[in-house]
């Protein structure tokens, strides 16, 4: 039985005062969540604040991006080891916004995944198709390609203890969610693709769904056989809504 996991992706939101309130509410409400792992991935400048407010709590934290390099002349970049210095457990890799807006290729995403693993972080690898790709029947091929790029560079063993998030691009921040059946279909295909290389790794991997998850739709999505929780953007900025989503993962 895989542990359920719900991760909040704050994106470029927050300020020190609001973060404090949100984190305090999360920690206060955490006992209501039950047997679910919970984490928040926050902008780099808030890692120290999050570390100090969450260190003594069961809520984990992480970042939303990292450099593929370990160190050097890469102005503006942040290495995996630096994230480790701030107690990060997780780092999101290959979010569709980074792929679409910052030109991150499958190859670069794979290099970031490797860098995260090398530093002992848990990469949350995001994969997913655009609306045009879905409508032209290309979902399986696109997702398999994104996955294979990382499997080929990192090796399947690196997926043990990693997390994959299926996030259809057309569902992110749009209020449009994949149906539970659509989501399960892609999650199952992801697990099979990994199982083709290593059945044990595939069976233990946490696969998350992301894309307009709300308290109202989370239960049905998380009940699918290959969906082990969620990566939650907008709804993770409202403590009660996020806690309700985490509770939905506990059923
Ligand atoms: C995300 O940011 O990864 C995401 C899924 O956002 P939202 O939940 O707002 O669609």
PDB file of C-alpha atoms and ligand atoms in Angstrom:
ATOM      1  CA  UNK A   1       0.000   0.000   0.000  1.00  0.00           C
ATOM      2  CA  UNK A   2       1.507   3.318  -1.062  1.00  0.00           C
ATOM      3  CA  UNK A   3       1.368   6.290   1.270  1.00  0.00           C
ATOM      4  CA  UNK A   4      -0.813   9.102  -0.057  1.00  0.00           C
ATOM      5  CA  UNK A   5       0.935  12.429  -0.630  1.00  0.00           C
ATOM      6  CA  UNK A   6      -0.469  15.908  -1.214  1.00  0.00           C
ATOM      7  CA  UNK A   7       1.911  18.689  -2.240  1.00  0.00           C
ATOM      8  CA  UNK A   8       1.023  22.363  -2.437  1.00  0.00           C
ATOM      9  CA  UNK A   9       2.690  24.369  -5.201  1.00  0.00           C
ATOM     10  CA  UNK A  10       2.496  28.005  -4.181  1.00  0.00           C
ATOM     11  CA  UNK A  11       3.948  29.138  -7.508  1.00  0.00           C
ATOM     12  CA  UNK A  12       5.031  32.820  -7.364  1.00  0.00           C
ATOM     13  CA  UNK A  13       2.623  33.721  -4.586  1.00  0.00           C
ATOM     14  CA  UNK A  14       3.123  34.717  -0.991  1.00  0.00           C
ATOM     15  CA  UNK A  15       4.693  37.241   1.304  1.00  0.00           C
ATOM     16  CA  UNK A  16       6.207  36.732   4.719  1.00  0.00           C
ATOM     17  CA  UNK A  17       3.099  37.754   6.676  1.00  0.00           C
ATOM     18  CA  UNK A  18       0.611  35.697   4.641  1.00  0.00           C
ATOM     19  CA  UNK A  19       2.931  32.697   4.554  1.00  0.00           C
ATOM     20  CA  UNK A  20       3.148  32.679   8.332  1.00  0.00           C
ATOM     21  CA  UNK A  21      -0.625  32.618   8.686  1.00  0.00           C
ATOM     22  CA  UNK A  22      -1.066  29.951   6.041  1.00  0.00           C
ATOM     23  CA  UNK A  23       1.613  27.704   7.535  1.00  0.00           C
ATOM     24  CA  UNK A  24       0.281  28.128  11.063  1.00  0.00           C
ATOM     25  CA  UNK A  25      -3.212  27.189   9.898  1.00  0.00           C
ATOM     26  CA  UNK A  26      -1.830  24.179   8.052  1.00  0.00           C
ATOM     27  CA  UNK A  27       0.061  22.945  11.069  1.00  0.00           C
ATOM     28  CA  UNK A  28      -2.930  23.532  13.359  1.00  0.00           C
ATOM     29  CA  UNK A  29      -5.204  21.598  10.989  1.00  0.00           C
ATOM     30  CA  UNK A  30      -2.760  18.815  10.197  1.00  0.00           C
ATOM     31  CA  UNK A  31      -4.045  16.358  12.842  1.00  0.00           C
ATOM     32  CA  UNK A  32      -7.373  16.297  10.963  1.00  0.00           C
ATOM     33  CA  UNK A  33      -5.645  14.996   7.854  1.00  0.00           C
ATOM     34  CA  UNK A  34      -4.869  11.510   9.117  1.00  0.00           C
ATOM     35  CA  UNK A  35      -2.424   9.195   7.430  1.00  0.00           C
ATOM     36  CA  UNK A  36      -1.372  11.401   4.510  1.00  0.00           C
ATOM     37  CA  UNK A  37       2.021  12.981   3.826  1.00  0.00           C
ATOM     38  CA  UNK A  38       1.746  16.707   3.214  1.00  0.00           C
ATOM     39  CA  UNK A  39       4.278  19.151   1.795  1.00  0.00           C
ATOM     40  CA  UNK A  40       4.455  22.663   0.397  1.00  0.00           C
ATOM     41  CA  UNK A  41       6.784  23.798  -2.384  1.00  0.00           C
ATOM     42  CA  UNK A  42       7.494  27.492  -2.044  1.00  0.00           C
ATOM     43  CA  UNK A  43       9.479  30.239  -3.817  1.00  0.00           C
ATOM     44  CA  UNK A  44      13.201  30.223  -2.965  1.00  0.00           C
ATOM     45  CA  UNK A  45      13.198  33.376  -0.779  1.00  0.00           C
ATOM     46  CA  UNK A  46      10.722  31.808   1.626  1.00  0.00           C
ATOM     47  CA  UNK A  47      12.574  28.561   2.232  1.00  0.00           C
ATOM     48  CA  UNK A  48      14.207  29.847   5.419  1.00  0.00           C
ATOM     49  CA  UNK A  49      10.864  31.008   6.791  1.00  0.00           C
ATOM     50  CA  UNK A  50       9.179  27.747   5.898  1.00  0.00           C
ATOM     51  CA  UNK A  51      12.016  25.772   7.425  1.00  0.00           C
ATOM     52  CA  UNK A  52      11.771  27.648  10.698  1.00  0.00           C
ATOM     53  CA  UNK A  53       7.965  27.307  10.882  1.00  0.00           C
ATOM     54  CA  UNK A  54       7.711  23.675   9.762  1.00  0.00           C
ATOM     55  CA  UNK A  55      10.892  22.092  11.125  1.00  0.00           C
ATOM     56  CA  UNK A  56       9.223  20.721  14.229  1.00  0.00           C
ATOM     57  CA  UNK A  57       6.056  19.644  12.431  1.00  0.00           C
ATOM     58  CA  UNK A  58       5.057  16.678  10.217  1.00  0.00           C
ATOM     59  CA  UNK A  59       4.593  18.973   7.198  1.00  0.00           C
ATOM     60  CA  UNK A  60       7.492  18.747   4.743  1.00  0.00           C
ATOM     61  CA  UNK A  61       8.611  21.408   2.291  1.00  0.00           C
ATOM     62  CA  UNK A  62      10.475  21.878  -0.919  1.00  0.00           C
ATOM     63  CA  UNK A  63      11.236  24.136  -3.868  1.00  0.00           C
ATOM     64  CA  UNK A  64       9.719  24.565  -7.300  1.00  0.00           C
ATOM     65  CA  UNK A  65      12.865  24.410  -9.404  1.00  0.00           C
ATOM     66  CA  UNK A  66      16.623  23.861  -9.196  1.00  0.00           C
ATOM     67  CA  UNK A  67      19.743  24.112 -11.323  1.00  0.00           C
ATOM     68  CA  UNK A  68      20.981  21.092 -13.207  1.00  0.00           C
ATOM     69  CA  UNK A  69      24.500  22.091 -12.102  1.00  0.00           C
ATOM     70  CA  UNK A  70      26.040  21.356  -8.728  1.00  0.00           C
ATOM     71  CA  UNK A  71      27.883  24.684  -8.480  1.00  0.00           C
ATOM     72  CA  UNK A  72      29.707  27.299 -10.505  1.00  0.00           C
ATOM     73  CA  UNK A  73      29.240  30.423 -12.597  1.00  0.00           C
ATOM     74  CA  UNK A  74      25.477  30.204 -13.072  1.00  0.00           C
ATOM     75  CA  UNK A  75      24.229  33.560 -11.856  1.00  0.00           C
ATOM     76  CA  UNK A  76      20.688  33.448 -10.557  1.00  0.00           C
ATOM     77  CA  UNK A  77      20.558  29.681 -10.251  1.00  0.00           C
ATOM     78  CA  UNK A  78      20.039  27.599  -7.103  1.00  0.00           C
ATOM     79  CA  UNK A  79      21.657  24.192  -6.637  1.00  0.00           C
ATOM     80  CA  UNK A  80      20.189  21.066  -5.125  1.00  0.00           C
ATOM     81  CA  UNK A  81      22.691  21.218  -2.264  1.00  0.00           C
ATOM     82  CA  UNK A  82      21.495  24.735  -1.420  1.00  0.00           C
ATOM     83  CA  UNK A  83      17.949  23.439  -1.190  1.00  0.00           C
ATOM     84  CA  UNK A  84      19.244  20.737   1.117  1.00  0.00           C
ATOM     85  CA  UNK A  85      20.751  23.440   3.319  1.00  0.00           C
ATOM     86  CA  UNK A  86      17.242  24.739   3.889  1.00  0.00           C
ATOM     87  CA  UNK A  87      15.878  21.346   4.801  1.00  0.00           C
ATOM     88  CA  UNK A  88      14.001  20.745   1.568  1.00  0.00           C
ATOM     89  CA  UNK A  89      12.737  17.229   1.072  1.00  0.00           C
ATOM     90  CA  UNK A  90      11.090  17.804  -2.320  1.00  0.00           C
ATOM     91  CA  UNK A  91      11.769  19.749  -5.486  1.00  0.00           C
ATOM     92  CA  UNK A  92       9.398  20.091  -8.425  1.00  0.00           C
ATOM     93  CA  UNK A  93      11.097  19.322 -11.732  1.00  0.00           C
ATOM     94  CA  UNK A  94       9.736  20.051 -15.193  1.00  0.00           C
ATOM     95  CA  UNK A  95       6.529  21.824 -14.232  1.00  0.00           C
ATOM     96  CA  UNK A  96       4.673  22.667 -17.445  1.00  0.00           C
ATOM     97  CA  UNK A  97       5.056  26.381 -16.735  1.00  0.00           C
ATOM     98  CA  UNK A  98       8.834  25.943 -16.734  1.00  0.00           C
ATOM     99  CA  UNK A  99       8.700  23.858 -19.884  1.00  0.00           C
ATOM    100  CA  UNK A 100       6.436  26.321 -21.710  1.00  0.00           C
ATOM    101  CA  UNK A 101       7.621  29.697 -20.371  1.00  0.00           C
ATOM    102  CA  UNK A 102      11.314  29.043 -19.675  1.00  0.00           C
ATOM    103  CA  UNK A 103      12.161  26.662 -22.483  1.00  0.00           C
ATOM    104  CA  UNK A 104      12.927  23.638 -20.320  1.00  0.00           C
ATOM    105  CA  UNK A 105      13.425  20.670 -22.608  1.00  0.00           C
ATOM    106  CA  UNK A 106      12.983  17.009 -21.712  1.00  0.00           C
ATOM    107  CA  UNK A 107      16.771  16.776 -21.608  1.00  0.00           C
ATOM    108  CA  UNK A 108      17.164  19.679 -19.192  1.00  0.00           C
ATOM    109  CA  UNK A 109      14.370  18.344 -17.011  1.00  0.00           C
ATOM    110  CA  UNK A 110      16.144  14.990 -16.911  1.00  0.00           C
ATOM    111  CA  UNK A 111      19.413  16.681 -15.871  1.00  0.00           C
ATOM    112  CA  UNK A 112      17.584  18.510 -13.073  1.00  0.00           C
ATOM    113  CA  UNK A 113      16.037  15.243 -11.905  1.00  0.00           C
ATOM    114  CA  UNK A 114      19.516  13.704 -11.731  1.00  0.00           C
ATOM    115  CA  UNK A 115      20.868  16.734  -9.825  1.00  0.00           C
ATOM    116  CA  UNK A 116      18.045  16.505  -7.296  1.00  0.00           C
ATOM    117  CA  UNK A 117      18.610  12.798  -6.693  1.00  0.00           C
ATOM    118  CA  UNK A 118      22.362  13.269  -6.362  1.00  0.00           C
ATOM    119  CA  UNK A 119      21.765  15.702  -3.495  1.00  0.00           C
ATOM    120  CA  UNK A 120      19.296  13.410  -1.724  1.00  0.00           C
ATOM    121  CA  UNK A 121      16.184  15.391  -2.627  1.00  0.00           C
ATOM    122  CA  UNK A 122      12.940  13.817  -3.797  1.00  0.00           C
ATOM    123  CA  UNK A 123      12.194  15.099  -7.301  1.00  0.00           C
ATOM    124  CA  UNK A 124       8.553  15.545  -8.224  1.00  0.00           C
ATOM    125  CA  UNK A 125       8.727  15.056 -11.975  1.00  0.00           C
ATOM    126  CA  UNK A 126       5.846  16.737 -13.807  1.00  0.00           C
ATOM    127  CA  UNK A 127       4.608  15.344 -17.099  1.00  0.00           C
ATOM    128  CA  UNK A 128       1.506  16.118 -19.120  1.00  0.00           C
ATOM    129  CA  UNK A 129       0.062  16.968 -22.498  1.00  0.00           C
ATOM    130  CA  UNK A 130      -1.355  20.185 -23.920  1.00  0.00           C
ATOM    131  CA  UNK A 131      -4.961  20.439 -25.037  1.00  0.00           C
ATOM    132  CA  UNK A 132      -3.927  20.245 -28.701  1.00  0.00           C
ATOM    133  CA  UNK A 133      -1.925  17.099 -28.002  1.00  0.00           C
ATOM    134  CA  UNK A 134      -4.851  15.484 -26.189  1.00  0.00           C
ATOM    135  CA  UNK A 135      -7.273  16.420 -28.934  1.00  0.00           C
ATOM    136  CA  UNK A 136      -5.021  14.916 -31.560  1.00  0.00           C
ATOM    137  CA  UNK A 137      -4.781  11.668 -29.610  1.00  0.00           C
ATOM    138  CA  UNK A 138      -1.160  12.253 -28.643  1.00  0.00           C
ATOM    139  CA  UNK A 139      -1.400  12.078 -24.849  1.00  0.00           C
ATOM    140  CA  UNK A 140       0.183   8.662 -24.381  1.00  0.00           C
ATOM    141  CA  UNK A 141       3.068   9.400 -26.753  1.00  0.00           C
ATOM    142  CA  UNK A 142       3.837  12.812 -25.202  1.00  0.00           C
ATOM    143  CA  UNK A 143       3.783  11.568 -21.622  1.00  0.00           C
ATOM    144  CA  UNK A 144       5.841   8.490 -22.506  1.00  0.00           C
ATOM    145  CA  UNK A 145       8.430  10.710 -24.212  1.00  0.00           C
ATOM    146  CA  UNK A 146       8.717  13.019 -21.198  1.00  0.00           C
ATOM    147  CA  UNK A 147       9.120  10.014 -18.940  1.00  0.00           C
ATOM    148  CA  UNK A 148      11.586   8.182 -21.167  1.00  0.00           C
ATOM    149  CA  UNK A 149      13.900  11.212 -21.321  1.00  0.00           C
ATOM    150  CA  UNK A 150      14.342  10.985 -17.566  1.00  0.00           C
ATOM    151  CA  UNK A 151      14.409   7.186 -17.416  1.00  0.00           C
ATOM    152  CA  UNK A 152      17.124   7.115 -20.085  1.00  0.00           C
ATOM    153  CA  UNK A 153      19.368   9.639 -18.350  1.00  0.00           C
ATOM    154  CA  UNK A 154      18.721   8.815 -14.690  1.00  0.00           C
ATOM    155  CA  UNK A 155      18.029   5.080 -14.948  1.00  0.00           C
ATOM    156  CA  UNK A 156      14.959   3.417 -13.508  1.00  0.00           C
ATOM    157  CA  UNK A 157      16.596   2.855 -10.112  1.00  0.00           C
ATOM    158  CA  UNK A 158      16.596   6.639  -9.622  1.00  0.00           C
ATOM    159  CA  UNK A 159      12.793   6.526  -9.678  1.00  0.00           C
ATOM    160  CA  UNK A 160      12.716   4.554  -6.436  1.00  0.00           C
ATOM    161  CA  UNK A 161      11.614   7.131  -3.904  1.00  0.00           C
ATOM    162  CA  UNK A 162      10.936   9.749  -6.579  1.00  0.00           C
ATOM    163  CA  UNK A 163       7.480  11.115  -7.378  1.00  0.00           C
ATOM    164  CA  UNK A 164       5.828  11.626 -10.767  1.00  0.00           C
ATOM    165  CA  UNK A 165       2.987  14.112 -11.146  1.00  0.00           C
ATOM    166  CA  UNK A 166       0.672  13.822 -14.127  1.00  0.00           C
ATOM    167  CA  UNK A 167      -0.502  17.339 -14.843  1.00  0.00           C
ATOM    168  CA  UNK A 168      -2.468  17.816 -18.053  1.00  0.00           C
ATOM    169  CA  UNK A 169      -1.488  21.325 -19.131  1.00  0.00           C
ATOM    170  CA  UNK A 170      -5.076  22.149 -20.071  1.00  0.00           C
ATOM    171  CA  UNK A 171      -6.182  21.492 -16.483  1.00  0.00           C
ATOM    172  CA  UNK A 172      -3.593  23.622 -14.683  1.00  0.00           C
ATOM    173  CA  UNK A 173      -5.110  26.775 -13.242  1.00  0.00           C
ATOM    174  CA  UNK A 174      -8.048  26.547 -15.635  1.00  0.00           C
ATOM    175  CA  UNK A 175     -10.743  25.141 -13.384  1.00  0.00           C
ATOM    176  CA  UNK A 176     -10.981  22.252 -15.858  1.00  0.00           C
ATOM    177  CA  UNK A 177     -10.047  18.904 -14.321  1.00  0.00           C
ATOM    178  CA  UNK A 178      -9.291  15.628 -16.008  1.00  0.00           C
ATOM    179  CA  UNK A 179     -12.089  13.196 -15.212  1.00  0.00           C
ATOM    180  CA  UNK A 180     -11.093  10.484 -12.747  1.00  0.00           C
ATOM    181  CA  UNK A 181     -11.183   7.994 -15.624  1.00  0.00           C
ATOM    182  CA  UNK A 182      -8.966  10.159 -17.862  1.00  0.00           C
ATOM    183  CA  UNK A 183      -6.506  10.721 -15.039  1.00  0.00           C
ATOM    184  CA  UNK A 184      -6.409   7.055 -14.023  1.00  0.00           C
ATOM    185  CA  UNK A 185      -5.796   6.008 -17.620  1.00  0.00           C
ATOM    186  CA  UNK A 186      -2.642   8.133 -17.852  1.00  0.00           C
ATOM    187  CA  UNK A 187      -1.456   7.220 -14.347  1.00  0.00           C
ATOM    188  CA  UNK A 188      -1.787   3.537 -15.152  1.00  0.00           C
ATOM    189  CA  UNK A 189       0.166   4.042 -18.379  1.00  0.00           C
ATOM    190  CA  UNK A 190       2.933   5.835 -16.448  1.00  0.00           C
ATOM    191  CA  UNK A 191       3.158   2.985 -13.958  1.00  0.00           C
ATOM    192  CA  UNK A 192       3.271   0.402 -16.734  1.00  0.00           C
ATOM    193  CA  UNK A 193       5.989   2.354 -18.559  1.00  0.00           C
ATOM    194  CA  UNK A 194       8.142   2.304 -15.431  1.00  0.00           C
ATOM    195  CA  UNK A 195       7.218  -1.319 -14.700  1.00  0.00           C
ATOM    196  CA  UNK A 196       8.537  -2.260 -18.145  1.00  0.00           C
ATOM    197  CA  UNK A 197      11.966  -1.354 -16.747  1.00  0.00           C
ATOM    198  CA  UNK A 198      11.462  -2.345 -13.097  1.00  0.00           C
ATOM    199  CA  UNK A 199       8.206  -3.693 -11.692  1.00  0.00           C
ATOM    200  CA  UNK A 200       9.263  -3.226  -8.071  1.00  0.00           C
ATOM    201  CA  UNK A 201      10.130   0.455  -8.546  1.00  0.00           C
ATOM    202  CA  UNK A 202       6.856   1.029 -10.386  1.00  0.00           C
ATOM    203  CA  UNK A 203       4.752  -0.618  -7.704  1.00  0.00           C
ATOM    204  CA  UNK A 204       6.214   1.559  -4.957  1.00  0.00           C
ATOM    205  CA  UNK A 205       6.164   4.889  -6.761  1.00  0.00           C
ATOM    206  CA  UNK A 206       3.860   7.706  -5.739  1.00  0.00           C
ATOM    207  CA  UNK A 207       2.029   9.101  -8.761  1.00  0.00           C
ATOM    208  CA  UNK A 208       0.221  12.385  -8.161  1.00  0.00           C
ATOM    209  CA  UNK A 209      -2.480  14.095 -10.181  1.00  0.00           C
ATOM    210  CA  UNK A 210      -2.345  17.862 -10.673  1.00  0.00           C
ATOM    211  CA  UNK A 211      -4.696  20.224 -12.465  1.00  0.00           C
ATOM    212  CA  UNK A 212      -7.413  22.255 -10.757  1.00  0.00           C
ATOM    213  CA  UNK A 213      -7.725  19.887  -7.805  1.00  0.00           C
ATOM    214  CA  UNK A 214     -10.227  21.236  -5.296  1.00  0.00           C
ATOM    215  CA  UNK A 215     -11.783  19.843  -2.117  1.00  0.00           C
ATOM    216  CA  UNK A 216     -14.909  19.090  -4.094  1.00  0.00           C
ATOM    217  CA  UNK A 217     -13.242  16.914  -6.785  1.00  0.00           C
ATOM    218  CA  UNK A 218     -10.237  15.523  -4.870  1.00  0.00           C
ATOM    219  CA  UNK A 219     -11.941  12.483  -3.308  1.00  0.00           C
ATOM    220  CA  UNK A 220     -13.040  10.964  -6.610  1.00  0.00           C
ATOM    221  CA  UNK A 221      -9.662  11.539  -8.255  1.00  0.00           C
ATOM    222  CA  UNK A 222      -7.597  10.243  -5.331  1.00  0.00           C
ATOM    223  CA  UNK A 223      -9.764   7.106  -5.137  1.00  0.00           C
ATOM    224  CA  UNK A 224      -8.362   5.859  -8.467  1.00  0.00           C
ATOM    225  CA  UNK A 225      -6.088   2.837  -8.230  1.00  0.00           C
ATOM    226  CA  UNK A 226      -2.918   4.477  -9.566  1.00  0.00           C
ATOM    227  CA  UNK A 227      -3.398   7.959  -8.119  1.00  0.00           C
ATOM    228  CA  UNK A 228      -1.533   8.402  -4.864  1.00  0.00           C
ATOM    229  CA  UNK A 229      -2.432  12.007  -4.112  1.00  0.00           C
ATOM    230  CA  UNK A 230      -2.142  15.421  -5.698  1.00  0.00           C
ATOM    231  CA  UNK A 231       0.018  18.340  -6.702  1.00  0.00           C
ATOM    232  CA  UNK A 232      -2.137  21.338  -5.914  1.00  0.00           C
ATOM    233  CA  UNK A 233      -1.589  24.905  -7.115  1.00  0.00           C
ATOM    234  CA  UNK A 234      -4.252  27.545  -6.503  1.00  0.00           C
ATOM    235  CA  UNK A 235      -6.154  25.623  -3.845  1.00  0.00           C
ATOM    236  CA  UNK A 236      -3.013  25.201  -1.737  1.00  0.00           C
ATOM    237  CA  UNK A 237      -3.060  28.925  -0.950  1.00  0.00           C
ATOM    238  CA  UNK A 238      -6.218  28.612   1.134  1.00  0.00           C
ATOM    239  CA  UNK A 239      -5.573  26.635   4.310  1.00  0.00           C
ATOM    240  CA  UNK A 240      -9.057  25.170   4.785  1.00  0.00           C
ATOM    241  CA  UNK A 241      -9.350  24.161   1.138  1.00  0.00           C
ATOM    242  CA  UNK A 242      -5.898  22.589   1.106  1.00  0.00           C
ATOM    243  CA  UNK A 243      -6.573  20.727   4.350  1.00  0.00           C
ATOM    244  CA  UNK A 244      -9.852  19.436   2.943  1.00  0.00           C
ATOM    245  CA  UNK A 245      -7.966  18.161  -0.125  1.00  0.00           C
ATOM    246  CA  UNK A 246      -5.469  16.421   2.158  1.00  0.00           C
ATOM    247  CA  UNK A 247      -8.349  14.861   4.100  1.00  0.00           C
ATOM    248  CA  UNK A 248      -9.822  13.599   0.821  1.00  0.00           C
ATOM    249  CA  UNK A 249      -6.592  11.684   0.248  1.00  0.00           C
ATOM    250  CA  UNK A 250      -7.142   9.794   3.495  1.00  0.00           C
ATOM    251  CA  UNK A 251     -10.125   7.788   2.310  1.00  0.00           C
TER     252      UNK A 251
HETATM  253  C1  LIG B   1       0.122  23.312 -10.386  1.00  0.00           C
HETATM  254  O1  LIG B   1       0.536  24.433 -10.182  1.00  0.00           O
HETATM  255  O2  LIG B   1       0.915  22.384 -10.518  1.00  0.00           O
HETATM  256  C2  LIG B   1      -1.317  23.113 -10.473  1.00  0.00           C
HETATM  257  C3  LIG B   1      -1.774  21.898 -10.659  1.00  0.00           C
HETATM  258  O3  LIG B   1      -2.097  24.219 -10.349  1.00  0.00           O
HETATM  259  P1  LIG B   1      -3.695  24.260 -10.108  1.00  0.00           P
HETATM  260  O4  LIG B   1      -3.986  23.295  -8.989  1.00  0.00           O
HETATM  261  O5  LIG B   1      -3.978  25.671  -9.735  1.00  0.00           O
HETATM  262  O6  LIG B   1      -4.327  23.829 -11.373  1.00  0.00           O
END
